[in-house]
Amino acid sequence: MASPRGGDSHDSPCPASPSLRVPIGCDNSVTSSDWATQSRDWAGPEGGAGWGCGGLGRCVGPQGMWRAGSMSAELGVGFALRSVNERVQQAVARRPRDLPAIQPRLVAVSKTKPADMVIEAYGHGQRTFGENYVQELLEKASNPKILSSCPEIKWHFIGHLQKQNVNKLMAVPNLAMLETVDSMKLADKVNSSWQKKGSPERLKVMVQINTSGEESKHGLLPSETVATVEHINAKCPSLEFVGLMTIGSFGHDLSQGPNPDFQVLLSVREELCKKLNIPADQVELSMGMSMDFQHAIEVGSTNVRVGSTIFGERDYSKKPALDKSTADLKTSAEVTQAH
Ligand SMILES: *Cc1c(COP(=O)(O)O)cnc(C)c1O
């Protein structure tokens, strides 16, 4: 692997992410499979102060907070976040120069995870979090501990939004973005609901595209994108269209080439920008999850949604009400590419 240190795209070896306040290591001498073992050799502090970080394997800090283990959750949220951020920067360094030079935003997907883990991640500098169920998001975002310890938190809604849940979503404190607008009607409903709230700022929205063409998947057909974005721009003054989102298929084998879902989203943006005469750097792309966020960034993602790599595997057995989301994601693993 090439080292991004001294790469010409950064002024400093450790460019700060807008959503991150902690310094991030920039030496990529440690790969994702290495770091679990290497971490046994060092100890890190709570709170992120006083790190000497030339790379993951060489971080030094006060004794005792990290336990040996192979899962991110066992190693600690702070360690996992640092690793993910380092890998984000490595992917940025590999990104072709013809793609918009946007620092990708890391959305830490905290679904099924307790408020304490959100607060821990926030303590390590993470500011943007994602949830895919309205009720769970409302409860977490309204949690008094989160409200008092995370004043700058930003919540992204990344799940399927039903019209009857729109008002509830609009009541979520610190809601920063809705990534999953998938019809003009939903946009209208969100627009009027946000308007009623009387917020001085427009609500940032992304339009979700069904890039795999699967019937069971949420999202607009690529061919519906232009009209929908035009509709939002013209008829939804309380909304600010900021980008396109896809979940895409699971299990794509990268040795077979770039993920076709990501390629579809890129071409949808290209067409949209041409038709509406807007620069590509004004249309974000939300794509990439735990298993493929680096690849997603390399091909142009500006918003990666990473859950289990930061917070550990999700245990749905304790929360039967959330089973549907595993089902959703499992289905996407079985998507056969229509491309
Ligand atoms: C759960 C979820 C993610 C994160 O998945 P991981 O594989 O845990 O990183 C990302 N996007 C959406 C829409 C999700 O529902």
XYZ file of C-alpha atoms and ligand atoms in Angstrom:
354
model
C 0.000 0.000 0.000
C 1.215 3.476 -0.774
C 1.547 5.995 2.016
C -0.494 9.185 1.715
C 2.097 10.986 3.843
C 3.549 13.792 1.774
C 0.858 13.285 -0.831
C 0.293 16.412 -2.866
C -3.375 16.757 -2.115
C -2.935 17.719 1.527
C -1.265 20.695 3.153
C -0.756 18.814 6.357
C -0.133 15.129 6.821
C -3.278 14.932 8.923
C -6.060 16.954 7.275
C -8.954 17.400 9.634
C -12.308 16.095 8.614
C -15.126 18.610 9.056
C -16.947 16.121 11.221
C -13.947 15.147 13.281
C -12.125 16.950 15.993
C -9.567 14.324 16.887
C -6.244 14.138 15.138
C -6.160 11.188 12.844
C -3.219 9.021 12.111
C -2.010 9.270 8.552
C 0.515 6.545 8.187
C -1.151 3.601 6.601
C 1.454 1.029 7.415
C -1.218 -0.949 9.224
C -3.964 -2.668 7.314
C -7.400 -3.374 8.645
C -6.564 -6.990 9.281
C -3.316 -6.060 10.998
C -4.596 -3.583 13.462
C -6.422 -5.987 15.686
C -3.267 -7.929 16.405
C -0.971 -4.939 16.626
C -3.240 -3.256 19.103
C -2.314 -5.827 21.701
C 1.039 -4.138 21.960
C -0.098 -0.748 23.054
C -2.437 1.022 25.368
C -4.524 4.108 24.631
C -6.181 6.800 26.702
C -9.790 7.728 27.068
C -10.739 11.086 25.619
C -8.190 11.277 22.871
C -5.722 13.589 24.610
C -2.009 13.128 24.387
C -1.724 10.723 21.519
C 1.561 10.288 19.803
C 0.365 8.820 16.588
C 2.642 8.046 13.694
C 0.343 5.248 12.625
C -1.980 2.888 14.346
C 0.698 0.453 15.403
C 2.762 3.196 16.947
C 0.156 5.159 18.898
C 1.194 5.556 22.475
C -0.830 6.685 25.432
C -1.525 6.070 29.086
C -2.042 2.493 30.091
C -4.989 0.326 30.331
C -8.074 1.403 28.399
C -7.919 -1.056 25.530
C -8.338 -4.752 25.795
C -6.881 -7.206 23.362
C -9.382 -8.569 20.917
C -10.269 -8.840 17.299
C -13.519 -6.896 17.073
C -13.776 -3.136 16.925
C -16.239 -3.099 19.781
C -13.837 -4.959 22.027
C -11.011 -2.637 21.094
C -13.121 0.392 21.815
C -15.093 2.824 19.752
C -12.277 5.364 19.811
C -9.814 2.928 18.338
C -12.238 1.787 15.655
C -13.066 5.390 14.741
C -9.410 6.249 14.429
C -8.861 3.264 12.184
C -11.868 4.069 9.998
C -10.813 7.689 9.670
C -7.330 6.650 8.705
C -8.718 4.364 6.037
C -10.982 7.174 4.818
C -7.935 9.393 4.331
C -6.044 6.629 2.555
C -8.948 6.199 0.171
C -9.099 9.964 -0.394
C -5.423 9.900 -1.325
C -6.092 7.196 -3.922
C -9.052 9.019 -5.446
C -8.567 10.158 -9.042
C -8.087 13.903 -9.388
C -11.003 14.310 -11.778
C -13.454 13.587 -8.971
C -14.645 16.539 -6.862
C -12.100 17.061 -4.059
C -14.611 16.838 -1.255
C -13.551 15.597 2.161
C -15.885 12.644 2.743
C -18.190 12.813 5.715
C -18.203 9.804 7.997
C -21.683 8.956 9.242
C -21.393 6.673 12.262
C -24.406 4.377 12.040
C -25.494 3.730 15.620
C -28.668 1.710 15.010
C -29.357 -0.868 17.750
C -26.475 0.599 19.773
C -27.011 2.327 23.122
C -26.797 6.063 23.725
C -23.615 5.541 25.721
C -21.779 4.372 22.610
C -22.918 7.464 20.740
C -21.593 9.606 23.570
C -18.325 7.681 23.561
C -17.890 8.190 19.813
C -18.769 11.866 20.215
C -16.083 12.084 22.899
C -13.623 10.824 20.304
C -14.580 13.588 17.903
C -17.333 12.014 15.838
C -20.162 14.450 15.132
C -22.422 12.857 12.518
C -24.524 9.805 13.325
C -27.041 7.801 11.320
C -30.166 5.852 12.222
C -32.630 3.980 10.040
C -35.722 3.771 12.265
C -37.690 6.893 13.120
C -38.704 5.744 16.597
C -35.187 4.677 17.540
C -33.734 7.912 16.195
C -36.274 10.013 18.057
C -35.548 8.231 21.319
C -31.782 8.390 20.952
C -31.659 11.986 19.763
C -33.967 13.029 22.627
C -31.952 11.147 25.234
C -31.131 13.722 27.946
C -27.559 12.442 28.271
C -26.957 12.808 24.533
C -28.613 16.220 24.500
C -26.387 17.479 27.308
C -23.072 15.838 26.350
C -23.288 16.128 22.556
C -24.299 19.710 21.757
C -22.886 19.592 18.209
C -24.319 16.232 17.225
C -25.824 15.891 13.743
C -28.293 13.124 12.955
C -28.829 11.686 9.495
C -31.905 9.616 8.790
C -30.876 6.782 6.467
C -33.855 4.413 6.598
C -36.997 4.135 4.543
C -39.371 6.935 5.528
C -43.104 6.304 5.500
C -45.389 9.302 5.119
C -47.121 8.665 8.430
C -43.750 9.004 10.201
C -42.720 12.304 8.660
C -44.006 14.529 11.473
C -42.296 12.334 14.018
C -39.001 12.556 12.143
C -39.247 16.326 11.919
C -39.459 16.413 15.721
C -36.036 14.781 16.099
C -33.633 17.150 17.840
C -30.505 17.980 15.801
C -31.788 16.336 12.632
C -29.278 17.460 10.020
C -30.122 15.418 6.964
C -32.713 13.125 5.464
C -30.849 10.872 3.037
C -33.791 8.885 1.758
C -36.306 10.995 -0.136
C -37.690 8.566 -2.686
C -40.730 10.277 -4.178
C -42.095 13.729 -4.951
C -44.993 13.083 -2.601
C -42.646 12.309 0.253
C -40.644 15.441 -0.558
C -43.873 17.497 -0.420
C -44.856 15.999 2.911
C -41.410 16.582 4.425
C -41.381 20.097 3.020
C -44.674 21.097 4.595
C -43.877 19.374 7.866
C -40.497 21.120 8.114
C -42.144 24.401 7.146
C -44.638 24.055 10.011
C -41.774 23.563 12.413
C -40.630 27.051 11.479
C -36.936 26.229 11.470
C -34.842 29.110 10.117
C -32.777 26.654 8.076
C -33.801 24.443 5.215
C -33.615 20.708 5.826
C -30.841 19.056 3.821
C -32.116 16.129 1.812
C -30.673 13.503 -0.447
C -32.635 11.568 -3.006
C -32.357 7.797 -2.718
C -31.812 5.913 -5.947
C -32.518 2.242 -6.499
C -29.312 1.568 -8.377
C -29.692 -2.189 -8.503
C -33.098 -1.983 -10.168
C -34.491 -4.542 -7.749
C -38.230 -4.419 -7.289
C -38.018 -4.881 -3.518
C -35.565 -2.036 -3.061
C -36.496 1.455 -2.025
C -35.427 4.419 -4.048
C -36.232 6.102 -7.314
C -35.421 4.676 -10.664
C -32.371 6.437 -12.064
C -34.611 7.798 -14.839
C -36.865 9.546 -12.283
C -34.035 11.459 -10.647
C -33.956 14.646 -12.706
C -37.687 15.327 -12.422
C -37.649 14.653 -8.688
C -34.729 16.961 -8.015
C -36.329 19.645 -10.198
C -39.493 19.212 -8.159
C -37.622 19.630 -4.864
C -35.807 22.703 -6.129
C -38.955 24.318 -7.520
C -41.684 23.226 -5.135
C -40.057 22.503 -1.790
C -38.612 25.778 -0.516
C -37.982 24.328 2.958
C -35.748 21.613 1.581
C -32.199 21.856 0.320
C -31.262 19.166 -2.170
C -27.678 18.149 -1.442
C -27.087 14.801 -3.069
C -27.885 11.265 -4.113
C -27.871 8.152 -1.968
C -27.802 4.441 -2.655
C -27.609 1.374 -0.485
C -26.546 -0.829 -3.350
C -25.905 -4.516 -3.370
C -23.983 -6.469 -0.796
C -21.362 -8.972 -1.570
C -19.955 -7.348 -4.684
C -16.596 -8.905 -5.460
C -14.212 -6.023 -6.077
C -11.845 -8.268 -7.998
C -14.565 -8.238 -10.653
C -14.210 -4.468 -10.996
C -15.862 -1.405 -9.459
C -19.209 -1.833 -7.714
C -21.840 -1.328 -10.457
C -24.246 0.317 -7.995
C -21.724 3.042 -7.333
C -21.113 3.445 -11.052
C -24.853 3.883 -11.596
C -25.034 6.571 -8.902
C -22.103 8.387 -10.495
C -23.736 8.359 -13.897
C -27.039 9.533 -12.414
C -25.178 12.506 -10.940
C -23.493 13.203 -14.251
C -26.811 13.292 -16.064
C -28.435 15.377 -13.331
C -25.637 17.918 -13.364
C -25.742 18.187 -17.141
C -29.526 18.580 -17.313
C -29.830 21.036 -14.420
C -26.550 22.758 -15.148
C -25.094 22.324 -11.680
C -21.462 21.573 -10.856
C -20.728 18.004 -9.730
C -19.164 19.221 -6.501
C -22.579 20.481 -5.429
C -24.164 17.053 -5.570
C -22.954 14.722 -2.854
C -22.914 10.962 -3.195
C -23.886 8.862 -0.172
C -22.574 5.370 -0.816
C -20.369 2.887 0.985
C -20.785 0.999 4.272
C -18.506 -1.009 6.552
C -17.466 -3.495 3.951
C -16.846 -1.149 1.059
C -16.455 2.432 2.255
C -12.877 2.715 1.017
C -13.796 1.574 -2.464
C -16.811 3.901 -2.404
C -14.574 6.874 -1.602
C -12.081 5.876 -4.275
C -14.837 6.114 -6.850
C -16.336 9.351 -5.529
C -18.420 8.872 -2.382
C -18.639 11.986 -0.234
C -20.706 10.430 2.556
C -19.988 6.962 3.909
C -22.323 5.267 6.384
C -20.329 2.995 8.630
C -21.908 1.047 11.470
C -20.515 -2.303 12.561
C -16.875 -1.451 11.903
C -17.173 1.366 14.435
C -19.624 -0.005 16.958
C -19.216 -3.767 16.526
C -21.600 -6.312 15.108
C -25.262 -5.643 15.726
C -27.196 -8.013 17.931
C -30.746 -8.102 16.680
C -31.778 -10.959 18.939
C -32.406 -8.574 21.829
C -34.577 -6.272 19.764
C -37.048 -8.251 17.703
C -38.707 -5.010 16.610
C -35.595 -4.193 14.610
C -35.436 -7.464 12.746
C -36.780 -5.860 9.638
C -33.620 -3.923 9.032
C -31.493 -7.061 9.064
C -33.983 -8.540 6.685
C -33.647 -5.471 4.460
C -29.900 -5.714 4.421
C -29.885 -9.461 3.971
C -32.049 -9.113 0.912
C -29.578 -6.710 -0.577
C -26.879 -9.354 -0.159
C -28.788 -11.493 -2.548
C -29.259 -8.900 -5.215
C -28.114 -10.126 -8.526
C -26.700 -7.371 -10.604
C -28.837 -6.282 -13.484
C -25.895 -4.623 -15.148
C -27.096 -0.270 8.774
C -26.861 0.638 7.639
C -25.554 1.043 7.307
C -24.308 0.579 8.047
O -24.051 -0.777 7.859
P -22.671 -1.448 8.314
O -22.505 -2.579 7.405
O -22.870 -1.854 9.727
O -21.622 -0.438 8.186
C -25.404 1.912 6.244
N -26.467 2.372 5.541
C -27.720 1.999 5.835
C -28.839 2.554 5.026
C -27.968 1.131 6.885
O -29.223 0.781 7.166
